[in-house]
Short mmCIF file of C-alpha atoms in Angstrom, two decimals:
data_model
loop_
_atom_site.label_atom_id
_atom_site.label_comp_id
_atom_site.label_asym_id
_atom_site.label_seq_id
_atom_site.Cartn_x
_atom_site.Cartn_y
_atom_site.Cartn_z
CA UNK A 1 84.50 120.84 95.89
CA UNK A 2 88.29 119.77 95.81
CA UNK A 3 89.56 118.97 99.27
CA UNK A 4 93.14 117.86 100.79
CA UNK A 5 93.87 116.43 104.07
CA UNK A 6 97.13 117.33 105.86
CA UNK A 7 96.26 117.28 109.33
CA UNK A 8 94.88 113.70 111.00
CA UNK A 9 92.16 115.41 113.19
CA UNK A 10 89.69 112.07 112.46
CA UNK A 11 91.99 109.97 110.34
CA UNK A 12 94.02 107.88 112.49
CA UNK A 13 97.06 107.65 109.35
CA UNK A 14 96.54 108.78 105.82
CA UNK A 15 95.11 107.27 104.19
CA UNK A 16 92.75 105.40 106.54
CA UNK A 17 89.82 103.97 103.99
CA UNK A 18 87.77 103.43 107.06
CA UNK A 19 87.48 106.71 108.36
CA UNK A 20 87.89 108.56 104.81
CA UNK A 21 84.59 106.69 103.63
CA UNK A 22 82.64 107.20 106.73
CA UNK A 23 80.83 110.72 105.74
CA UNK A 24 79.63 109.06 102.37
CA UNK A 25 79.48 105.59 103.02
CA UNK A 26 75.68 105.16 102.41
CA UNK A 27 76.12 106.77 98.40
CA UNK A 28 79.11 103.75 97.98
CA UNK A 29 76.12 101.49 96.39
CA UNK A 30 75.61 104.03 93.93
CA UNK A 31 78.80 103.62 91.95
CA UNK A 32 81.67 100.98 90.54
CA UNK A 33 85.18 101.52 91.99
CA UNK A 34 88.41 102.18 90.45
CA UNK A 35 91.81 101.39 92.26
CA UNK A 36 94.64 101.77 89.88
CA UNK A 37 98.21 102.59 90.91
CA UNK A 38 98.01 101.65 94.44
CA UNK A 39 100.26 100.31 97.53
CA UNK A 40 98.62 99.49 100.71
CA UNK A 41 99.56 99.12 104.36
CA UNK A 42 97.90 97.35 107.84
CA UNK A 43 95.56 94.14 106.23
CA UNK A 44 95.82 91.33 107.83
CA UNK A 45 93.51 89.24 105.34
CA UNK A 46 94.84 91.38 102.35
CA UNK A 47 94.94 87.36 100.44
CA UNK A 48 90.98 87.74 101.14
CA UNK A 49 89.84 90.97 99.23
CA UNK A 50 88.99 90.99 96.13
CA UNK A 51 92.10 93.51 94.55
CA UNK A 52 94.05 92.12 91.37
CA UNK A 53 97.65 92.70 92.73
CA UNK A 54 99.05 91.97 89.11
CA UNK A 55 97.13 94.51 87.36
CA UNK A 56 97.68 98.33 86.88
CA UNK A 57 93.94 98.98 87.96
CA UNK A 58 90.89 97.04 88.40
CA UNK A 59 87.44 97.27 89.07
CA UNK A 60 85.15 96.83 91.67
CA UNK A 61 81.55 96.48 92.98
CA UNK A 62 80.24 98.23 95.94
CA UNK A 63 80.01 95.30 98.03
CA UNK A 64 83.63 94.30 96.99
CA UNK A 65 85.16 98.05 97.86
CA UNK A 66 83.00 97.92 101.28
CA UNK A 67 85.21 94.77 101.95
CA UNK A 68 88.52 97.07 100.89
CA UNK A 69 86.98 99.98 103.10
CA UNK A 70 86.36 97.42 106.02
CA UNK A 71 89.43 95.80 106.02
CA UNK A 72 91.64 98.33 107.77
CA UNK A 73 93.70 98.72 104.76
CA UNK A 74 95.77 102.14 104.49
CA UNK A 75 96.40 103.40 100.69
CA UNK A 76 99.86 104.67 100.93
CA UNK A 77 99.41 105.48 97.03
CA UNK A 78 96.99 105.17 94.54
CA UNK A 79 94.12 106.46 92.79
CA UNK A 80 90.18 105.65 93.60
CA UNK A 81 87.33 106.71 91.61
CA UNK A 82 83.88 106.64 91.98
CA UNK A 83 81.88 106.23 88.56
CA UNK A 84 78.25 105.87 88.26
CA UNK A 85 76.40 102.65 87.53
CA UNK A 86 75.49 103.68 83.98
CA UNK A 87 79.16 104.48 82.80
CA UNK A 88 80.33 101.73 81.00
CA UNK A 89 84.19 101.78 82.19
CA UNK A 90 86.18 101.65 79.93
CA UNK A 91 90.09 102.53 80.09
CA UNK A 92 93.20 103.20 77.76
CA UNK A 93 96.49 100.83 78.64
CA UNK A 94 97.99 104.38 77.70
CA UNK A 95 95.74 106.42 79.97
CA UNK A 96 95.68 104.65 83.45
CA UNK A 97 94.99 106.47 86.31
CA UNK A 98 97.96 107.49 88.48
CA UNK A 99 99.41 109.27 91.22
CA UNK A 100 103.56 109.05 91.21
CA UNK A 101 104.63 111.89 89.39
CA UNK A 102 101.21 113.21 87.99
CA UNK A 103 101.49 116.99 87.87
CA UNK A 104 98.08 117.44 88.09
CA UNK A 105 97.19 115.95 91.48
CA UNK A 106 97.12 118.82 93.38
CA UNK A 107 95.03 120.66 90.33
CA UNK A 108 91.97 121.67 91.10
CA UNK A 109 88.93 119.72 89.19
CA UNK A 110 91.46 117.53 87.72
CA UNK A 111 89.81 114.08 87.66
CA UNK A 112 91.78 111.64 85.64
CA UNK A 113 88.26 109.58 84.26
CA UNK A 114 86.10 111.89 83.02
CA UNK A 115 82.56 109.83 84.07
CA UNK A 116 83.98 109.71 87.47
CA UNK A 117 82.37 112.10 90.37
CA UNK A 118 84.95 111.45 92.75
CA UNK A 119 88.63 110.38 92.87
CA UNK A 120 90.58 110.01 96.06
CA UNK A 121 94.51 110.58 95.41
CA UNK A 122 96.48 108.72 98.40
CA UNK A 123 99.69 110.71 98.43
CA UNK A 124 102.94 109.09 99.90
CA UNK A 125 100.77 108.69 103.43
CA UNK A 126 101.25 112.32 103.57
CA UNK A 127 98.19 114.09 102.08
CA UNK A 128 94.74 112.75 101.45
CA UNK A 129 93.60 114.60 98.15
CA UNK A 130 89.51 113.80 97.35
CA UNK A 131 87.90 115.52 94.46
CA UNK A 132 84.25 115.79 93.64
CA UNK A 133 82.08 116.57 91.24
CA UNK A 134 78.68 115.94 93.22
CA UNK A 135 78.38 119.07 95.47
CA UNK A 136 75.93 116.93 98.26
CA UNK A 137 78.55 114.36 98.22
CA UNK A 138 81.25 117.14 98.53
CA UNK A 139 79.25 119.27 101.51
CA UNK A 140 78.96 115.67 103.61
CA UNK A 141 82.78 115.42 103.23
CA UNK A 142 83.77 118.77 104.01
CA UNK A 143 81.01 118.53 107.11
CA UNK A 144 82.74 115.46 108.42
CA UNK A 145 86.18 116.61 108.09
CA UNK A 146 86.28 120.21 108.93
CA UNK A 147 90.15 120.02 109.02
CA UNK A 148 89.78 119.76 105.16
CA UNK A 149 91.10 122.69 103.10
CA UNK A 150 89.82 123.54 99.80
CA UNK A 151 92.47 122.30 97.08
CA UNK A 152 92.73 125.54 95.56
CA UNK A 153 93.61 127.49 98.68
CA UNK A 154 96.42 124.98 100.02
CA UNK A 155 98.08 125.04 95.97
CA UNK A 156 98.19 128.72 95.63
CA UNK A 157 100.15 129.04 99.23
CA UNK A 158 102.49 126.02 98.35
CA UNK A 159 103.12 127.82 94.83
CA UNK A 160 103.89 131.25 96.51
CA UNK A 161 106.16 129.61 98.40
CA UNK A 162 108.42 128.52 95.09
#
């Protein structure tokens, strides 16, 4: 239920929010939003949405990541998670969500908040890494984006390789 993009068969550019979101965007009302360690790309009306640029993560609605998702905006890095409504979120200054140098990105059922049932790891505008732990959620992903290959095949061939 661990997925990475490398080839752009659907997504225009990694990582293309727009696209990315399109197999699941009907179960985005169902959860609070996590960004944390992020750089974007391609907004226009980036001043508009509702993302804390001084902050190491923030929070947001459904209706406030739809704007994010709508806006065209590419996550060159950065970290989303998807954490149900009844979670009260609730995060460490010492154990932020990241993606530059976290060794365990490309580890399989590694999701850095534990509540969370799906993170999205935008990697360098190179790989598209989305984890879940809701298998319906998962099988509408991988159904959408065939080109997906199961995080635990693509590590094990890129750790032969070393």
């Amino acid at each position: 239920m661990n997925w990475i993009i490398r080839e752009l068969n659907k997504l225009q550019y990694h990582t293309n929010l727009s696209e990315l979101f399109k197999p699941i965007f009907g179960e985005i009302c169902n959860y609070n939003w996590i960004i944390s360690d992020f750089e974007f790309n391609g907004c226009d009306n980036f001043h508009e949405l509702p993302i804390n640029y001084g902050e190491e993560f923030f929070i947001l609605t459904p209706e406030q990541f739809k704007k994010v998702i709508d806006s065209g905006m590419q996550m060159i890095w950065g970290v989303i998670l998807a954490v149900p409504f009844d979670v009260k979120i609730e995060i460490n200054d010492k154990h932020v969500p990241f993606i530059e140098s976290n060794p365990f990105i490309f580890d399989d059922g590694h999701i850095q908040y534990p509540e969370a049932v799906m993170e999205v790891d935008c990697f360098d505008s190179s790989y598209t890494v989305v984890k879940f732990k809701d298998e319906v959620l998962s099988n509408k992903f991988k159904g959408y984006f065939v080109e997906a290959i199961a995080l635990d095949k693509f590590r094990s061939k890129y750790t032969k390789n070393k």
